[in-house]
Amino acid sequence: MKDFLKIKSFFLPYKRYFILSMLFLVAMTGMGVLAPLLLKYLVDDVILKEQYELVPYVALAVIVVAILKGAFQFLSSYMGHQLGINTVYDLRNSLYQKLQYLSLGYYSRAKTGDLMARLTGDVEKIRNFLSGGMVKLTRIFLTFIAGLSVMAFYSVKLTAVTFIVLGLLIAVAYRFQKVVRPSFRTIRKSVADLNTGIQENIMGIRTVKSFGHEAFEESKFYHRNDEFKQAHLDSSRIWSRYFPVMEMLGGSCIVILLGYGGFLVLNEELSLGALVAFFSLIWLIVNPLTDLGFTINNFMQSVTSAERLNELLETPEDILSPQEPVYQQNNKTEINFKDVSFGYQTRKDTLSDINLDVSPGKTIGVLGATGSGKSSIIQLLFRAYDTTEGAVHVNGNDTRQLHLSKLRREFGIVMQEPFIFSASILDNIRYGDPYASMEKIIDSAKLADAHEFISELPQGYDTIVGERGLGLSGGQKQRIAIARALLVNPEVLVLDDATSALDMETEYHILSNLKSMMTNQSTFIIAHRISSLKNADEIIVLDKGKIVERGTHQELLQQNGIYRKTYDVQHASQTENLRRRSRAL
Ligand SMILES: Nc1ncnc2c1ncn2[C@@H]1O[C@H](COP(=O)(O)OP(=O)(O)OP(=O)(O)O)[C@@H](O)[C@H]1O
């Protein structure tokens, strides 16, 4: 309940819908109670007193009451839906906004399937309750109070017996919701497992096919699907028992009350009309009561969902802009790593004692074995993470003092595995600058050596590339990503193993284009191939998170260290390749 109230900031702006829904509900309950009173009047004052000329008027009154009840029910339910739909609209937007600002550290721990479930299934549970469940629960309560009060007015004895009998129904409904709740939990878990399985299978379909593991995947899916089916069967078994039991109990209650009520009428302790009214009122109460178990469950599920949503909403955004950022006018970007150390949560010593000065127009090459910390250096540049010790400075200011979005806009970053959106190539390139002219887009594509292959596609720049860029080769994706980064005229361009899928000739062509273009801007090139780095102004070699060598290509060759060894290995294999080719010719 506490968790449900925590999301009150989302439904308070729509409290008018809540108030209106409750007012219409009270009016509807009033009409519901009025109808049995008209019946009493019909029996006691019209039929028994043989004033038959009043029958059409009473009939008309019954019709008016029924119409009003229907209208109030419609309005109450409509207002309830307005409350639910508008609240979750805002809630979903806030959750999505939260996801945009959570740090990469959060994402490296989070599960995609779980986040998706929160933004869809859990939000939907809240809507279900606000739209319908809450009105239903209040209606049960109001009808119960109003109905019993009217009953007590006519016969305290019969009301007391009714109270006891209805108590039995409530106890069964409560017991039922306790039994069915675990089965709902099992269903939710099996839905999550099934979704995760399907999601992973689609994402990894290339790997599945390359191993010829279709049948293996099928059997894995059968197993999960079977658990899902079983969970539903178990729950439906409980459900199937619930309604007949409630129906039978409701029927038995009516029989008991009819017997006792008849006895009171015979003893002239109750009028016949009051007994008829009594039964209408009992049905009015019993009908929604049979749904009580379901409604309580609906509420319980929304409470669990509110708990999961609050957890996400309350997750701290650990990388934030400072309250009063330092304003920078300088266009050219100078970067300094000052005694920087950094570690991820699971690994504390990813980078240690990094010192690096990068002046505008310079190119820095980064080499190192896999896992040596190359990409981590880049993550610190644009504050994907903060340093554990030391600081990264941009134009003399600690990056933590700068406006986060402005800082990030200075960089054009091409990641190791570029993400291609399911959209046209044009939209993919202009992602960083939606208003860029076509001329500028083509220029960037030309610099990234992508224009030629794009022009050869039947739809050219308008070609839609499938989810995750399916349909494009690794090298084509990399070139689109490079064009995208170049389009924003970055002050600092970062190529994080971004040319690994390209042949050496294409890579050379692109790097030469960049060299002539980035005269005032700096470039970071992370690569495993010496050929990608050798023209850099300074090359740093990382080993286990430390800079162990630094200098130009020629200087590093002299040092006889890791760089030299890497060069020899790559050079030897190239020479061997050339030798093989010439032999083959
Ligand atoms: N999000 C993360 N959470 C925890 N540890 C991480 C994370 N990202 C990287 N690491 C760890 O930090 C170390 C350095 O990783 P990094 O990606 O910087 O290496 P790299 O030199 O770029 O490797 P590669 O050449 O394979 O891309 C590795 O041991 C890696 O397992």
PDB file of C-alpha atoms in Angstrom, residues 151-282:
ATOM      1  CA  MET A 151     -32.093  -3.456   5.426  1.00  0.00           C
ATOM      2  CA  ALA A 152     -31.502  -2.604   9.091  1.00  0.00           C
ATOM      3  CA  PHE A 153     -34.156   0.070   8.815  1.00  0.00           C
ATOM      4  CA  TYR A 154     -36.784  -2.597   8.022  1.00  0.00           C
ATOM      5  CA  SER A 155     -35.552  -5.533  10.095  1.00  0.00           C
ATOM      6  CA  VAL A 156     -32.562  -5.625  12.406  1.00  0.00           C
ATOM      7  CA  LYS A 157     -32.954  -9.393  12.943  1.00  0.00           C
ATOM      8  CA  LEU A 158     -32.920 -10.286   9.242  1.00  0.00           C
ATOM      9  CA  THR A 159     -30.036  -7.855   8.675  1.00  0.00           C
ATOM     10  CA  ALA A 160     -28.037  -9.528  11.449  1.00  0.00           C
ATOM     11  CA  VAL A 161     -28.533 -12.961   9.834  1.00  0.00           C
ATOM     12  CA  THR A 162     -27.644 -11.459   6.408  1.00  0.00           C
ATOM     13  CA  PHE A 163     -24.501  -9.946   7.887  1.00  0.00           C
ATOM     14  CA  ILE A 164     -23.348 -13.324   9.221  1.00  0.00           C
ATOM     15  CA  VAL A 165     -24.089 -15.090   5.936  1.00  0.00           C
ATOM     16  CA  LEU A 166     -22.340 -12.423   3.835  1.00  0.00           C
ATOM     17  CA  GLY A 167     -19.384 -12.612   6.234  1.00  0.00           C
ATOM     18  CA  LEU A 168     -19.029 -16.227   5.131  1.00  0.00           C
ATOM     19  CA  LEU A 169     -18.859 -15.139   1.482  1.00  0.00           C
ATOM     20  CA  ILE A 170     -16.212 -12.523   2.289  1.00  0.00           C
ATOM     21  CA  ALA A 171     -14.152 -15.111   4.208  1.00  0.00           C
ATOM     22  CA  VAL A 172     -14.241 -17.488   1.195  1.00  0.00           C
ATOM     23  CA  ALA A 173     -13.267 -14.662  -1.189  1.00  0.00           C
ATOM     24  CA  TYR A 174     -10.365 -13.718   1.085  1.00  0.00           C
ATOM     25  CA  ARG A 175      -9.220 -17.336   1.357  1.00  0.00           C
ATOM     26  CA  PHE A 176      -9.425 -17.695  -2.409  1.00  0.00           C
ATOM     27  CA  GLN A 177      -7.246 -14.671  -3.130  1.00  0.00           C
ATOM     28  CA  LYS A 178      -4.604 -16.124  -0.775  1.00  0.00           C
ATOM     29  CA  VAL A 179      -4.630 -19.414  -2.697  1.00  0.00           C
ATOM     30  CA  VAL A 180      -4.633 -17.844  -6.142  1.00  0.00           C
ATOM     31  CA  ARG A 181      -1.929 -15.248  -5.463  1.00  0.00           C
ATOM     32  CA  PRO A 182       1.048 -17.659  -5.687  1.00  0.00           C
ATOM     33  CA  SER A 183      -0.316 -19.000  -8.953  1.00  0.00           C
ATOM     34  CA  PHE A 184      -0.319 -15.456 -10.355  1.00  0.00           C
ATOM     35  CA  ARG A 185       3.277 -15.070  -9.264  1.00  0.00           C
ATOM     36  CA  THR A 186       4.203 -18.311 -11.043  1.00  0.00           C
ATOM     37  CA  ILE A 187       2.440 -17.090 -14.183  1.00  0.00           C
ATOM     38  CA  ARG A 188       4.318 -13.781 -14.106  1.00  0.00           C
ATOM     39  CA  LYS A 189       7.624 -15.579 -13.692  1.00  0.00           C
ATOM     40  CA  SER A 190       6.894 -17.987 -16.528  1.00  0.00           C
ATOM     41  CA  VAL A 191       5.817 -15.073 -18.764  1.00  0.00           C
ATOM     42  CA  ALA A 192       9.157 -13.373 -18.032  1.00  0.00           C
ATOM     43  CA  ASP A 193      11.088 -16.601 -18.779  1.00  0.00           C
ATOM     44  CA  LEU A 194       9.193 -17.158 -21.987  1.00  0.00           C
ATOM     45  CA  ASN A 195       9.772 -13.564 -23.133  1.00  0.00           C
ATOM     46  CA  THR A 196      13.463 -13.685 -22.269  1.00  0.00           C
ATOM     47  CA  GLY A 197      13.777 -16.937 -24.223  1.00  0.00           C
ATOM     48  CA  ILE A 198      12.052 -15.524 -27.302  1.00  0.00           C
ATOM     49  CA  GLN A 199      13.997 -12.257 -27.126  1.00  0.00           C
ATOM     50  CA  GLU A 200      17.360 -14.010 -26.820  1.00  0.00           C
ATOM     51  CA  ASN A 201      16.499 -16.426 -29.596  1.00  0.00           C
ATOM     52  CA  ILE A 202      15.636 -13.627 -32.028  1.00  0.00           C
ATOM     53  CA  MET A 203      18.701 -11.593 -31.059  1.00  0.00           C
ATOM     54  CA  GLY A 204      20.969 -14.613 -31.295  1.00  0.00           C
ATOM     55  CA  ILE A 205      19.375 -16.278 -34.328  1.00  0.00           C
ATOM     56  CA  ARG A 206      22.624 -16.021 -36.328  1.00  0.00           C
ATOM     57  CA  THR A 207      24.536 -17.895 -33.621  1.00  0.00           C
ATOM     58  CA  VAL A 208      21.752 -20.497 -33.350  1.00  0.00           C
ATOM     59  CA  LYS A 209      21.832 -21.107 -37.076  1.00  0.00           C
ATOM     60  CA  SER A 210      25.616 -21.141 -37.290  1.00  0.00           C
ATOM     61  CA  PHE A 211      25.648 -24.000 -34.751  1.00  0.00           C
ATOM     62  CA  GLY A 212      22.664 -25.725 -36.395  1.00  0.00           C
ATOM     63  CA  HIS A 213      20.983 -25.588 -32.994  1.00  0.00           C
ATOM     64  CA  GLU A 214      17.400 -25.017 -34.181  1.00  0.00           C
ATOM     65  CA  ALA A 215      16.151 -28.308 -32.721  1.00  0.00           C
ATOM     66  CA  PHE A 216      17.969 -27.660 -29.425  1.00  0.00           C
ATOM     67  CA  GLU A 217      16.386 -24.195 -29.199  1.00  0.00           C
ATOM     68  CA  GLU A 218      12.999 -25.708 -30.016  1.00  0.00           C
ATOM     69  CA  SER A 219      13.253 -28.152 -27.129  1.00  0.00           C
ATOM     70  CA  LYS A 220      14.354 -25.353 -24.786  1.00  0.00           C
ATOM     71  CA  PHE A 221      11.311 -23.366 -25.878  1.00  0.00           C
ATOM     72  CA  TYR A 222       8.952 -26.358 -25.482  1.00  0.00           C
ATOM     73  CA  HIS A 223      10.132 -26.702 -21.918  1.00  0.00           C
ATOM     74  CA  ARG A 224       9.486 -23.021 -21.117  1.00  0.00           C
ATOM     75  CA  ASN A 225       6.209 -23.024 -22.994  1.00  0.00           C
ATOM     76  CA  ASP A 226       5.192 -26.104 -21.035  1.00  0.00           C
ATOM     77  CA  GLU A 227       5.902 -24.339 -17.734  1.00  0.00           C
ATOM     78  CA  PHE A 228       3.861 -21.395 -18.963  1.00  0.00           C
ATOM     79  CA  LYS A 229       0.973 -23.680 -19.924  1.00  0.00           C
ATOM     80  CA  GLN A 230       1.175 -25.512 -16.610  1.00  0.00           C
ATOM     81  CA  ALA A 231       1.114 -22.264 -14.643  1.00  0.00           C
ATOM     82  CA  HIS A 232      -2.035 -21.192 -16.504  1.00  0.00           C
ATOM     83  CA  LEU A 233      -3.662 -24.584 -16.035  1.00  0.00           C
ATOM     84  CA  ASP A 234      -2.974 -24.487 -12.284  1.00  0.00           C
ATOM     85  CA  SER A 235      -4.452 -21.022 -12.020  1.00  0.00           C
ATOM     86  CA  SER A 236      -7.496 -21.892 -14.137  1.00  0.00           C
ATOM     87  CA  ARG A 237      -8.113 -24.950 -11.902  1.00  0.00           C
ATOM     88  CA  ILE A 238      -8.374 -22.616  -8.889  1.00  0.00           C
ATOM     89  CA  TRP A 239     -10.499 -20.125 -10.814  1.00  0.00           C
ATOM     90  CA  SER A 240     -12.857 -22.813 -12.091  1.00  0.00           C
ATOM     91  CA  ARG A 241     -13.481 -23.906  -8.523  1.00  0.00           C
ATOM     92  CA  TYR A 242     -14.016 -20.381  -7.235  1.00  0.00           C
ATOM     93  CA  PHE A 243     -17.048 -19.255  -9.194  1.00  0.00           C
ATOM     94  CA  PRO A 244     -19.234 -22.362  -8.663  1.00  0.00           C
ATOM     95  CA  VAL A 245     -18.332 -22.316  -4.943  1.00  0.00           C
ATOM     96  CA  MET A 246     -19.266 -18.630  -4.646  1.00  0.00           C
ATOM     97  CA  GLU A 247     -22.421 -19.211  -6.708  1.00  0.00           C
ATOM     98  CA  MET A 248     -23.423 -22.139  -4.501  1.00  0.00           C
ATOM     99  CA  LEU A 249     -22.712 -20.232  -1.314  1.00  0.00           C
ATOM    100  CA  GLY A 250     -24.590 -17.188  -2.637  1.00  0.00           C
ATOM    101  CA  GLY A 251     -27.568 -19.414  -3.515  1.00  0.00           C
ATOM    102  CA  SER A 252     -27.501 -21.091  -0.074  1.00  0.00           C
ATOM    103  CA  CYS A 253     -27.428 -17.655   1.588  1.00  0.00           C
ATOM    104  CA  ILE A 254     -30.515 -16.649  -0.345  1.00  0.00           C
ATOM    105  CA  VAL A 255     -32.337 -19.859   0.682  1.00  0.00           C
ATOM    106  CA  ILE A 256     -31.467 -19.329   4.366  1.00  0.00           C
ATOM    107  CA  LEU A 257     -32.560 -15.688   4.235  1.00  0.00           C
ATOM    108  CA  LEU A 258     -35.740 -16.526   2.309  1.00  0.00           C
ATOM    109  CA  GLY A 259     -36.643 -19.131   4.948  1.00  0.00           C
ATOM    110  CA  TYR A 260     -35.971 -16.800   7.840  1.00  0.00           C
ATOM    111  CA  GLY A 261     -37.560 -13.797   6.073  1.00  0.00           C
ATOM    112  CA  GLY A 262     -40.691 -15.831   5.266  1.00  0.00           C
ATOM    113  CA  PHE A 263     -40.879 -16.834   8.937  1.00  0.00           C
ATOM    114  CA  LEU A 264     -40.710 -13.135   9.946  1.00  0.00           C
ATOM    115  CA  VAL A 265     -43.434 -12.230   7.421  1.00  0.00           C
ATOM    116  CA  LEU A 266     -45.683 -15.030   8.754  1.00  0.00           C
ATOM    117  CA  ASN A 267     -45.091 -13.712  12.293  1.00  0.00           C
ATOM    118  CA  GLU A 268     -45.976 -10.247  10.973  1.00  0.00           C
ATOM    119  CA  GLU A 269     -42.600  -8.879  12.033  1.00  0.00           C
ATOM    120  CA  LEU A 270     -41.848  -7.855   8.439  1.00  0.00           C
ATOM    121  CA  SER A 271     -44.039  -6.680   5.540  1.00  0.00           C
ATOM    122  CA  LEU A 272     -44.121  -8.711   2.320  1.00  0.00           C
ATOM    123  CA  GLY A 273     -42.877  -5.691   0.365  1.00  0.00           C
ATOM    124  CA  ALA A 274     -39.912  -5.291   2.736  1.00  0.00           C
ATOM    125  CA  LEU A 275     -38.991  -8.979   2.173  1.00  0.00           C
ATOM    126  CA  VAL A 276     -39.073  -8.481  -1.618  1.00  0.00           C
ATOM    127  CA  ALA A 277     -36.919  -5.347  -1.224  1.00  0.00           C
ATOM    128  CA  PHE A 278     -34.584  -7.331   1.035  1.00  0.00           C
ATOM    129  CA  PHE A 279     -33.929  -9.884  -1.677  1.00  0.00           C
ATOM    130  CA  SER A 280     -33.239  -7.268  -4.314  1.00  0.00           C
ATOM    131  CA  LEU A 281     -30.782  -5.641  -1.943  1.00  0.00           C
ATOM    132  CA  ILE A 282     -29.085  -8.944  -1.183  1.00  0.00           C
TER     133      ILE A 282
END
